[in-house]
PDB file of C-alpha atoms in Angstrom:
ATOM      1  CA  TYR A  23       0.000   0.000   0.000  1.00  0.00           C
ATOM      2  CA  LYS A  24       0.987   3.642  -0.360  1.00  0.00           C
ATOM      3  CA  VAL A  25       0.544   6.472   2.146  1.00  0.00           C
ATOM      4  CA  ILE A  26      -0.866   9.543   0.399  1.00  0.00           C
ATOM      5  CA  GLN A  27      -0.933  11.915   3.384  1.00  0.00           C
ATOM      6  CA  ARG A  28       0.136  11.567   7.018  1.00  0.00           C
ATOM      7  CA  ILE A  29      -0.557  13.793  10.029  1.00  0.00           C
ATOM      8  CA  VAL A  30       0.848  13.138  13.512  1.00  0.00           C
ATOM      9  CA  THR A  31      -0.722  14.992  16.451  1.00  0.00           C
ATOM     10  CA  VAL A  32      -0.873  14.728  20.237  1.00  0.00           C
ATOM     11  CA  ALA A  33      -3.471  12.214  21.416  1.00  0.00           C
ATOM     12  CA  PRO A  34      -6.676  13.900  22.614  1.00  0.00           C
ATOM     13  CA  ASN A  35      -6.806  12.110  25.981  1.00  0.00           C
ATOM     14  CA  ASP A  36      -3.129  11.296  26.539  1.00  0.00           C
ATOM     15  CA  PRO A  37      -0.536  14.089  26.279  1.00  0.00           C
ATOM     16  CA  LEU A  38       2.268  11.488  26.183  1.00  0.00           C
ATOM     17  CA  GLY A  39       0.757   9.623  23.219  1.00  0.00           C
ATOM     18  CA  GLU A  40       0.404  10.413  19.545  1.00  0.00           C
ATOM     19  CA  VAL A  41      -2.295   9.982  16.955  1.00  0.00           C
ATOM     20  CA  GLU A  42      -1.171   9.176  13.433  1.00  0.00           C
ATOM     21  CA  THR A  43      -3.759   9.804  10.717  1.00  0.00           C
ATOM     22  CA  CYS A  44      -3.034   8.491   7.208  1.00  0.00           C
ATOM     23  CA  ILE A  45      -4.784   8.331   3.876  1.00  0.00           C
ATOM     24  CA  GLU A  46      -3.729   5.004   2.375  1.00  0.00           C
ATOM     25  CA  GLU A  47      -4.176   3.475  -1.079  1.00  0.00           C
ATOM     26  CA  PHE A  48      -3.975  -0.265  -1.612  1.00  0.00           C
ATOM     27  CA  ILE A  49      -2.484  -0.906  -5.054  1.00  0.00           C
ATOM     28  CA  SER A  50      -2.804  -4.029  -7.238  1.00  0.00           C
ATOM     29  CA  ASP A  51       0.183  -5.664  -8.924  1.00  0.00           C
ATOM     30  CA  GLY A  52      -0.954  -3.912 -12.110  1.00  0.00           C
ATOM     31  CA  GLY A  53      -0.780  -0.492 -10.439  1.00  0.00           C
ATOM     32  CA  ASP A  54      -4.531   0.138 -10.060  1.00  0.00           C
ATOM     33  CA  CYS A  55      -5.961   1.441  -6.814  1.00  0.00           C
ATOM     34  CA  LEU A  56      -8.027  -1.352  -5.248  1.00  0.00           C
ATOM     35  CA  TRP A  57      -9.297   0.639  -2.287  1.00  0.00           C
ATOM     36  CA  LYS A  58      -8.596   3.741  -0.236  1.00  0.00           C
ATOM     37  CA  ARG A  59      -9.028   4.433   3.431  1.00  0.00           C
ATOM     38  CA  VAL A  60      -8.297   6.816   6.254  1.00  0.00           C
ATOM     39  CA  ALA A  61      -6.590   5.044   9.166  1.00  0.00           C
ATOM     40  CA  VAL A  62      -6.211   6.551  12.633  1.00  0.00           C
ATOM     41  CA  ARG A  63      -3.569   4.849  14.785  1.00  0.00           C
ATOM     42  CA  GLY A  64      -2.389   5.604  18.284  1.00  0.00           C
ATOM     43  CA  GLY A  65       0.080   4.652  20.918  1.00  0.00           C
ATOM     44  CA  PRO A  66       3.098   6.070  22.708  1.00  0.00           C
ATOM     45  CA  GLY A  67       6.228   7.209  20.906  1.00  0.00           C
ATOM     46  CA  GLN A  68       7.039   7.832  17.290  1.00  0.00           C
ATOM     47  CA  GLY A  69       7.058   5.630  14.219  1.00  0.00           C
ATOM     48  CA  ASP A  70       5.318   2.365  13.513  1.00  0.00           C
ATOM     49  CA  GLY A  71       6.449   0.539  16.618  1.00  0.00           C
ATOM     50  CA  PRO A  72       4.673  -2.461  18.136  1.00  0.00           C
ATOM     51  CA  THR A  73       2.645  -0.221  20.469  1.00  0.00           C
ATOM     52  CA  ARG A  74       0.719   1.414  17.567  1.00  0.00           C
ATOM     53  CA  PHE A  75      -2.844   0.176  17.152  1.00  0.00           C
ATOM     54  CA  ILE A  76      -5.744   1.198  14.923  1.00  0.00           C
ATOM     55  CA  HIS A  77      -8.349   3.421  16.565  1.00  0.00           C
ATOM     56  CA  ALA A  78     -10.578   3.793  13.482  1.00  0.00           C
ATOM     57  CA  THR A  79     -10.690   3.341   9.707  1.00  0.00           C
ATOM     58  CA  PHE A  80     -12.956   4.956   7.135  1.00  0.00           C
ATOM     59  CA  SER A  81     -13.351   3.951   3.479  1.00  0.00           C
ATOM     60  CA  LEU A  82     -12.909   6.538   0.748  1.00  0.00           C
ATOM     61  CA  PRO A  83     -14.275   6.465  -2.800  1.00  0.00           C
ATOM     62  CA  ILE A  84     -11.825   5.758  -5.629  1.00  0.00           C
ATOM     63  CA  ILE A  85     -11.693   8.187  -8.529  1.00  0.00           C
ATOM     64  CA  ASN A  86      -9.283   7.084 -11.251  1.00  0.00           C
ATOM     65  CA  GLU A  87      -9.731   9.962 -13.668  1.00  0.00           C
ATOM     66  CA  LYS A  88      -8.409  13.500 -13.735  1.00  0.00           C
ATOM     67  CA  ARG A  89     -10.938  16.312 -14.002  1.00  0.00           C
ATOM     68  CA  ARG A  90     -10.540  19.825 -15.269  1.00  0.00           C
ATOM     69  CA  VAL A  91     -11.506  22.537 -12.778  1.00  0.00           C
ATOM     70  CA  SER A  92     -14.011  24.752 -14.596  1.00  0.00           C
ATOM     71  CA  GLY A  93     -12.780  28.204 -15.492  1.00  0.00           C
ATOM     72  CA  GLU A  94      -9.263  27.735 -14.145  1.00  0.00           C
ATOM     73  CA  GLY A  95      -7.749  25.467 -16.768  1.00  0.00           C
ATOM     74  CA  GLN A  96      -6.001  23.347 -14.113  1.00  0.00           C
ATOM     75  CA  LEU A  97      -6.330  19.655 -13.500  1.00  0.00           C
ATOM     76  CA  PHE A  98      -7.730  18.551 -10.165  1.00  0.00           C
ATOM     77  CA  ASN A  99      -5.838  15.342  -9.453  1.00  0.00           C
ATOM     78  CA  ASN A 100      -8.433  13.881  -7.058  1.00  0.00           C
ATOM     79  CA  ASP A 101      -6.007  13.726  -4.150  1.00  0.00           C
ATOM     80  CA  ASN A 102      -7.696  13.590  -0.800  1.00  0.00           C
ATOM     81  CA  LEU A 103      -6.907  16.218   1.820  1.00  0.00           C
ATOM     82  CA  MET A 104      -7.415  15.890   5.563  1.00  0.00           C
ATOM     83  CA  CYS A 105      -7.113  17.840   8.791  1.00  0.00           C
ATOM     84  CA  TRP A 106      -8.305  17.829  12.399  1.00  0.00           C
ATOM     85  CA  ALA A 107     -10.577  20.803  13.085  1.00  0.00           C
ATOM     86  CA  ALA A 108     -12.708  22.184  15.903  1.00  0.00           C
ATOM     87  CA  PHE A 109     -15.986  23.955  15.194  1.00  0.00           C
ATOM     88  CA  PRO A 110     -17.550  26.929  17.046  1.00  0.00           C
ATOM     89  CA  ASP A 111     -20.195  24.866  18.862  1.00  0.00           C
ATOM     90  CA  ARG A 112     -17.458  22.589  20.363  1.00  0.00           C
ATOM     91  CA  PRO A 113     -14.182  24.557  20.257  1.00  0.00           C
ATOM     92  CA  ASN A 114     -12.218  22.069  22.398  1.00  0.00           C
ATOM     93  CA  HIS A 115     -13.287  18.945  20.474  1.00  0.00           C
ATOM     94  CA  LYS A 116     -11.526  18.201  17.175  1.00  0.00           C
ATOM     95  CA  LEU A 117     -13.135  16.243  14.358  1.00  0.00           C
ATOM     96  CA  LEU A 118     -11.414  14.539  11.441  1.00  0.00           C
ATOM     97  CA  CYS A 119     -12.249  16.295   8.155  1.00  0.00           C
ATOM     98  CA  VAL A 120     -11.408  14.643   4.826  1.00  0.00           C
ATOM     99  CA  LEU A 121     -12.036  15.945   1.327  1.00  0.00           C
ATOM    100  CA  ALA A 122     -13.064  12.565  -0.119  1.00  0.00           C
ATOM    101  CA  THR A 123     -13.898  13.839  -3.618  1.00  0.00           C
ATOM    102  CA  PRO A 124     -13.962  17.321  -5.148  1.00  0.00           C
ATOM    103  CA  SER A 125     -17.577  17.648  -3.951  1.00  0.00           C
ATOM    104  CA  LEU A 126     -17.671  15.452  -0.815  1.00  0.00           C
ATOM    105  CA  LEU A 127     -16.375  16.551   2.583  1.00  0.00           C
ATOM    106  CA  CYS A 128     -16.514  13.829   5.277  1.00  0.00           C
ATOM    107  CA  ILE A 129     -16.419  14.760   8.961  1.00  0.00           C
ATOM    108  CA  TRP A 130     -15.915  12.011  11.546  1.00  0.00           C
ATOM    109  CA  ASP A 131     -15.975  12.173  15.338  1.00  0.00           C
ATOM    110  CA  VAL A 132     -13.172   9.668  15.948  1.00  0.00           C
ATOM    111  CA  TYR A 133     -12.916  10.384  19.682  1.00  0.00           C
ATOM    112  CA  PRO A 134     -16.430  11.227  20.934  1.00  0.00           C
ATOM    113  CA  SER A 135     -16.582  12.788  24.364  1.00  0.00           C
ATOM    114  CA  GLN A 136     -18.055  10.611  27.091  1.00  0.00           C
ATOM    115  CA  GLY A 137     -21.747  11.313  27.418  1.00  0.00           C
ATOM    116  CA  ASP A 138     -22.163  12.409  23.796  1.00  0.00           C
ATOM    117  CA  ALA A 139     -25.268  10.887  22.263  1.00  0.00           C
ATOM    118  CA  ASN A 140     -23.878  11.099  18.695  1.00  0.00           C
TER     119      ASN A 140
END
């Protein structure tokens, strides 16, 4: 597989731990993308040591064609973009935001606060 983007941040509930968030593509022997996902891993320390474990995964759609951005004459290469962001109604609670396609923004609550109904 191939890592497209990687973000490493401090774990939300453990200041000594890290959260590694990656967009990963799984490639066939012929070079085609078989599937894409976002993987959130955690554990103490840096790197892919034995203490890293998966907290969550989310599937992403596969788009194998390039599209022209209207009016700008540039190709949009369908790369996914991601970030952790807080919103005004919950400023101390970050959500994972991923641009899954040029017109689809996914927002996931990977670490819901205790007592949250959603």
